[in-house]
mmCIF file of C-alpha atoms and ligand atoms in Angstrom:
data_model
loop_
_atom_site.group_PDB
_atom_site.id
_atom_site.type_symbol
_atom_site.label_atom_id
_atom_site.label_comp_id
_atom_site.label_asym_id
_atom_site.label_seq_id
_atom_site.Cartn_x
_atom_site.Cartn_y
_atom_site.Cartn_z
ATOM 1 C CA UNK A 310 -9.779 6.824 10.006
ATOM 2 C CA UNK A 311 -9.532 5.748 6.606
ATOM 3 C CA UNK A 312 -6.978 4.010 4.390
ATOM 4 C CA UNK A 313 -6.201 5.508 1.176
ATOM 5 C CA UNK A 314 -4.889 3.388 -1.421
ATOM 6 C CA UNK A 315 -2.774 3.979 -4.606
ATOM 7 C CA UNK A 316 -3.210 2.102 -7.609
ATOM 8 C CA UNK A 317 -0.356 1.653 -10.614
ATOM 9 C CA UNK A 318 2.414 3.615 -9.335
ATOM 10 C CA UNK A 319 5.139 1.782 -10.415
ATOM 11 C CA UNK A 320 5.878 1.296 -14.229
ATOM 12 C CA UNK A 321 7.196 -2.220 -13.964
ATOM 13 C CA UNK A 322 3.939 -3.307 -11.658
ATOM 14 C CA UNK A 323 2.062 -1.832 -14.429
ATOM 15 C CA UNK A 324 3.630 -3.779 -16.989
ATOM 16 C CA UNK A 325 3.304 -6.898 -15.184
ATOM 17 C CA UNK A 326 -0.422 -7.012 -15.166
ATOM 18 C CA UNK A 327 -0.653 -5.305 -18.543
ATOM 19 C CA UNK A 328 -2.253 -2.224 -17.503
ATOM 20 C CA UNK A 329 -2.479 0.939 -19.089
ATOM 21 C CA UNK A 330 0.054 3.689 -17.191
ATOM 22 C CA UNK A 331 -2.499 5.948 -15.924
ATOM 23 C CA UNK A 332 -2.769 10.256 -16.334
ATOM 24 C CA UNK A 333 -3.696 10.792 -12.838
ATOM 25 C CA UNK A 334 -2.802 8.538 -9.928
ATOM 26 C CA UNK A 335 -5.475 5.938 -9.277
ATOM 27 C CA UNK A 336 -7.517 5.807 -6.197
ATOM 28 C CA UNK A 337 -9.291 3.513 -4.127
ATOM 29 C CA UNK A 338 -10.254 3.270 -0.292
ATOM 30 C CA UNK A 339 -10.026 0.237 2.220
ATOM 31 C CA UNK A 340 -12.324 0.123 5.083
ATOM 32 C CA UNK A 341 -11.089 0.701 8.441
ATOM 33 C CA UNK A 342 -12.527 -2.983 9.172
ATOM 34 C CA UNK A 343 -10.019 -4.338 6.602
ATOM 35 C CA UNK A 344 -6.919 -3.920 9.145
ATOM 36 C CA UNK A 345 -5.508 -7.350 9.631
ATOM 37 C CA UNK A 346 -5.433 -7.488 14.009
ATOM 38 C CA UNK A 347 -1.939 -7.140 15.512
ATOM 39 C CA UNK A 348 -0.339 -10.485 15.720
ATOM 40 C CA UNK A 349 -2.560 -12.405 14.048
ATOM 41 C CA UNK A 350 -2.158 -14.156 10.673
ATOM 42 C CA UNK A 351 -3.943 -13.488 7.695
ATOM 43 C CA UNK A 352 -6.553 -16.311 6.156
ATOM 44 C CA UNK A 353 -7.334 -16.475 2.673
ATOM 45 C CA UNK A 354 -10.795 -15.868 2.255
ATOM 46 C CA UNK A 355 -13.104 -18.730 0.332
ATOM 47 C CA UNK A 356 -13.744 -16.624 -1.949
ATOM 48 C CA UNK A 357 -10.832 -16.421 -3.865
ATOM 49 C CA UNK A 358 -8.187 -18.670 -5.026
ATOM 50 C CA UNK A 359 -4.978 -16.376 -5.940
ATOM 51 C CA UNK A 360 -4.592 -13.805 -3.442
ATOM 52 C CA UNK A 361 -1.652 -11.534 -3.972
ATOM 53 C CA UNK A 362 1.100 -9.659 -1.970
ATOM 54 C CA UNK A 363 1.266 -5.865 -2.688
ATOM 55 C CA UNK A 364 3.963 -4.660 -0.040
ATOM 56 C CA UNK A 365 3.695 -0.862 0.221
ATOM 57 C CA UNK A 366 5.283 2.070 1.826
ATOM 58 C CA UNK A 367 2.608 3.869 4.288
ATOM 59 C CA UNK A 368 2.528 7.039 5.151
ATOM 60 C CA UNK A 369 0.432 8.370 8.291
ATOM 61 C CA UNK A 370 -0.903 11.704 8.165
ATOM 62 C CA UNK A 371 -1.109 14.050 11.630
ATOM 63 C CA UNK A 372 -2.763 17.276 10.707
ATOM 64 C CA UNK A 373 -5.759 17.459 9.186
ATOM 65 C CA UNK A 374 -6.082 18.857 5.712
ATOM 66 C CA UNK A 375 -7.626 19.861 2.133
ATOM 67 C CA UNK A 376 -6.488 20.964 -1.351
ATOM 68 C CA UNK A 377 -2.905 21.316 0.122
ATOM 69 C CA UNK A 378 -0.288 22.211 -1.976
ATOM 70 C CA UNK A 379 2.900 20.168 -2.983
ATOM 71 C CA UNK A 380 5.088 22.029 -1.051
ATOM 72 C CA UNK A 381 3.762 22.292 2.078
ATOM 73 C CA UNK A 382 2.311 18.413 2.269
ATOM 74 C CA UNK A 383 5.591 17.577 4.100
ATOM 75 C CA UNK A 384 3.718 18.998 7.227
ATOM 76 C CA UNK A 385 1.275 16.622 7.332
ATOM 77 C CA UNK A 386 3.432 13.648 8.016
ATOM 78 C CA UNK A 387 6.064 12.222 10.069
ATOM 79 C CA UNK A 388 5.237 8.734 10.480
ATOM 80 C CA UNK A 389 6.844 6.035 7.677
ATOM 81 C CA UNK A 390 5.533 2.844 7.864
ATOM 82 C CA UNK A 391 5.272 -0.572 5.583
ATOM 83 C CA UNK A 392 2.190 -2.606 4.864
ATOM 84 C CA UNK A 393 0.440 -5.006 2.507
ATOM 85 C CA UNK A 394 -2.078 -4.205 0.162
ATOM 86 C CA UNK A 395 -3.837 -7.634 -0.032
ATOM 87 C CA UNK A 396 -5.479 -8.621 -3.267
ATOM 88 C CA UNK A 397 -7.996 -11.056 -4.381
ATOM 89 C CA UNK A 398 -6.668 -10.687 -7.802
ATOM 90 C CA UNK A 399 -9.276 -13.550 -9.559
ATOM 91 C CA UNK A 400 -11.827 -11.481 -8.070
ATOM 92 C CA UNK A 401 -10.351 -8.232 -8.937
ATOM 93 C CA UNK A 402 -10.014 -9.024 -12.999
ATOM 94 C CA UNK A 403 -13.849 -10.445 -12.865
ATOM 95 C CA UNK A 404 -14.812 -7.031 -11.210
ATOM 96 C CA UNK A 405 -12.634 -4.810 -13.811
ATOM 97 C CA UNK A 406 -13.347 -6.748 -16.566
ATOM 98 C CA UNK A 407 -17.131 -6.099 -15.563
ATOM 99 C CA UNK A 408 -16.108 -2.159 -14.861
ATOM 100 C CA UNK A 409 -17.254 -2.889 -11.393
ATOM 101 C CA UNK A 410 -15.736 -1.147 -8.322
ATOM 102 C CA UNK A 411 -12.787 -3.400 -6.419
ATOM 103 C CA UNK A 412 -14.004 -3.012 -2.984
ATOM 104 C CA UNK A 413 -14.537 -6.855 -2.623
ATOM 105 C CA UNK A 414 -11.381 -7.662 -3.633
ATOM 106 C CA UNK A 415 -9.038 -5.172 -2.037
ATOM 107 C CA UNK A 416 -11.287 -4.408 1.127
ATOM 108 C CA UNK A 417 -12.356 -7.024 2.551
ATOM 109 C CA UNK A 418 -11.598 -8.096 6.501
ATOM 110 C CA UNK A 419 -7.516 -8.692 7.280
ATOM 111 C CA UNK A 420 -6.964 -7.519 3.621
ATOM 112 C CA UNK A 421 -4.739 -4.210 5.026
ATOM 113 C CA UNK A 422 -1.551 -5.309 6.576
ATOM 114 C CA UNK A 423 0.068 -2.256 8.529
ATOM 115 C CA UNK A 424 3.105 -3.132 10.124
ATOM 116 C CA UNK A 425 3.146 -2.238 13.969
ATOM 117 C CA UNK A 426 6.829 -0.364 12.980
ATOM 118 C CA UNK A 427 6.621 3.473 12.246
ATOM 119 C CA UNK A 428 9.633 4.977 11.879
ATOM 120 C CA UNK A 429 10.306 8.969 11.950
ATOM 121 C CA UNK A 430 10.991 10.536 8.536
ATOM 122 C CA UNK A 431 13.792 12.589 9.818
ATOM 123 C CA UNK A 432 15.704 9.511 10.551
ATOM 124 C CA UNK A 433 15.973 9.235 6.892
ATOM 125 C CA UNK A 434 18.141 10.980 4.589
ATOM 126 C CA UNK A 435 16.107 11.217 1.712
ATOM 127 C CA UNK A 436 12.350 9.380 1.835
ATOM 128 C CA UNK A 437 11.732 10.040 -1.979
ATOM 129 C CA UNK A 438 15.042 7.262 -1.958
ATOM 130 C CA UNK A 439 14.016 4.530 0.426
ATOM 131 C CA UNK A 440 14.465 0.989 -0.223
ATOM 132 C CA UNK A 441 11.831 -1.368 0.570
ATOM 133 C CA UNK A 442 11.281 -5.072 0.412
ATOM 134 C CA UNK A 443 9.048 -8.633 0.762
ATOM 135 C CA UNK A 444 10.436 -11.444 1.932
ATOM 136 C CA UNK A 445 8.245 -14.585 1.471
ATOM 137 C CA UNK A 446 9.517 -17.461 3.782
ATOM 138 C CA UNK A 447 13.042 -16.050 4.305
ATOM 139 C CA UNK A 448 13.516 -15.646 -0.055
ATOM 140 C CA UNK A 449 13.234 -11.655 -1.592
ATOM 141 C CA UNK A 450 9.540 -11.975 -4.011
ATOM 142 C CA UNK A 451 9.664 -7.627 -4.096
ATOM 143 C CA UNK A 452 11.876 -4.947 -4.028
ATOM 144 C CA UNK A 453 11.516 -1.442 -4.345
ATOM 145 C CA UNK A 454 12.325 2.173 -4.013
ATOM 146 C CA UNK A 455 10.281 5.281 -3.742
ATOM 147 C CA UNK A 456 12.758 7.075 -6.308
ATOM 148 C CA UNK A 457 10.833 4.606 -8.603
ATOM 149 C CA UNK A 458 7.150 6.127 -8.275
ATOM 150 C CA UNK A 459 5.393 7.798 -10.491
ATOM 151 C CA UNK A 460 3.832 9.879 -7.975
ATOM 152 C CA UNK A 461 5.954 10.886 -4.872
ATOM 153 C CA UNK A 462 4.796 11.017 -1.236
ATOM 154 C CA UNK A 463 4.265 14.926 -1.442
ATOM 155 C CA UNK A 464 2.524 14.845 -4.666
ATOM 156 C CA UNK A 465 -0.125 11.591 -3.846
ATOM 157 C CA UNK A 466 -0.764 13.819 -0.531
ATOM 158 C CA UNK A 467 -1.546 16.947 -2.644
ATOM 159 C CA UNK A 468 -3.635 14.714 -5.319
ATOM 160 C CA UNK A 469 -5.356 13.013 -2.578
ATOM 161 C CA UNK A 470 -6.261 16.207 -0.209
ATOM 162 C CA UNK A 471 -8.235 17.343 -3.390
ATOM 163 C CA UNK A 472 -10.930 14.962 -2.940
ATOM 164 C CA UNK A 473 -10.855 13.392 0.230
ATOM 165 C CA UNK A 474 -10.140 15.853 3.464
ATOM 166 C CA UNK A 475 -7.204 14.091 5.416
ATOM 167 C CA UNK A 476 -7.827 13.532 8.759
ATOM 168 C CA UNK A 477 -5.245 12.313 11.633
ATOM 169 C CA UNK A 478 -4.364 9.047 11.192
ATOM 170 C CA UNK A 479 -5.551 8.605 8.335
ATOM 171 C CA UNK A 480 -2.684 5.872 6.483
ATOM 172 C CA UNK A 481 -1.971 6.324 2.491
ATOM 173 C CA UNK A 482 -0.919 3.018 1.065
ATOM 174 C CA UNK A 483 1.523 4.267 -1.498
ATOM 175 C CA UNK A 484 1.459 1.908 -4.386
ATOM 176 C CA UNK A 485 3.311 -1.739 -4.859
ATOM 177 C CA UNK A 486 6.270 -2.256 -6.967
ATOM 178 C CA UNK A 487 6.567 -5.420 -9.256
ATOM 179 C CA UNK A 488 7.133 -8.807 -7.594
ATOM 180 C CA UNK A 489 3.362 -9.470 -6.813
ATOM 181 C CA UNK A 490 2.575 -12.902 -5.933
ATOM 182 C CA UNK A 491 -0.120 -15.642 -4.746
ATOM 183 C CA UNK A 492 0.144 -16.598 -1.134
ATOM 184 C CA UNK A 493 -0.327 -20.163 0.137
ATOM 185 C CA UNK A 494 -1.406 -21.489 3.822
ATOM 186 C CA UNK A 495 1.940 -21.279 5.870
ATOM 187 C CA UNK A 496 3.928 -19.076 4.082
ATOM 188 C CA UNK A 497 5.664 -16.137 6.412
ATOM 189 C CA UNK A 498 6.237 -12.606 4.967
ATOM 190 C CA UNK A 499 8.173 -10.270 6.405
ATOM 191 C CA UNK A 500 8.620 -6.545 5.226
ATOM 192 C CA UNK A 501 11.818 -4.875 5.532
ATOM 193 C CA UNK A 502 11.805 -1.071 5.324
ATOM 194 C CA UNK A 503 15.671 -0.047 4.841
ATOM 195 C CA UNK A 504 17.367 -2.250 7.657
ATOM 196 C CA UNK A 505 14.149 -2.244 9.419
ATOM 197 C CA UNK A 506 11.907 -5.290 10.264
ATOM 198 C CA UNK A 507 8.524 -3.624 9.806
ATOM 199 C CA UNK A 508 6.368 -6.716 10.218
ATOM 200 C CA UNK A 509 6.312 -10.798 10.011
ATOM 201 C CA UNK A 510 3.096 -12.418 9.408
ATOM 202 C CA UNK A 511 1.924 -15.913 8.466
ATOM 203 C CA UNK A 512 -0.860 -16.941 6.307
ATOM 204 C CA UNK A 513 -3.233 -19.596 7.233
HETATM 205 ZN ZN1 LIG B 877 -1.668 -1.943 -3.878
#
């Protein structure tokens, strides 16, 4: 399986670390080894010294699939999770600044938080309106809503499919909104998805 990432897909996360608002939705991949183990906490890595929060809505996709068309990506999920998008963010701007790929900074081990919670997407009125937030030791750091991306769910799947096949269980990581922030050894975030606790986890 493979984790598919989204980049900038939020216009005030875009303004907040002054990048450009992009044509096409940006791309990038997390290994499969970069899934942080259930019930364990996540350690900052020596290499970096700011690593950020990116909570994110996940989809998971159940049919396998290529080039497929707006209107009939709908089919290939049902599954609506929440997850964080880990970031060594001093690493990151050395790498962009260089024009270097992220991989180092976004992929490396425990860096994909996936919360253990999937809930059905017919048990929500309307996913393109979902409200999602971080909490970081009990106080709100992010909040958003899928009405606010750029690129919808059907749309990133349709984008995707057009260069990478989706396969079954493959999770897209659909972008952060703005409220990014450097963790610190014993903070606790937990991810709320609507009314649901999607996951708790403690940095060390
Ligand atoms: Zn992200």
């Amino acid at each position: 399986m493979k984790l598919i990432c989204i980049g900038r897909n939020y216009t005030e996360h875009i303004a907040e670390l002054e990048n450009q608002k992009p044509e096409d939705p940006v791309i990038f991949l997390k290994p499969d080894t970069s899934i942080l183990l259930k019930k364990q906490p996540f350690f900052i890595p020596d290499f970096s010294n700011e690593v950020h929060h990116e909570v994110e809505v996940l989809v998971k996709i159940k049919k396998i699939g290529k080039y497929i068309q707006p209107k009939f990506a709908h089919k290939y999920y049902d599954e609506i999770g929440l997850g964080i998008d880990f970031t060594a963010r001093d690493l990151q701007h050395k790498l962009k600044e260089k024009g270097l790929p992220w991989e180092k900074a976004k992929g490396f081990d425990g860096a994909a938080v996936i919360g253990e919670k999937w809930i059905n997407k017919s048990s929500f009125s309307d996913i393109n309106n979902l409200n999602f937030s971080l909490l970081k030791n009990e106080k709100t750091v992010q909040k958003g809503n899928t009405a606010l991306m750029l690129w919808k769910i059907d749309e990133l799947i349709a984008y995707i499919s057009q260069f990478f096949s989706l396969k079954i269980g493959d999770i897209i990581f659909t972008g952060t909104p703005a409220g990014v922030g450097k963790v610190a050894t014993n903070d606790q975030l937990t991810g709320y998805l609507e009314e649901n606790k999607m996951f708790s986890i403690k940095i060390k």
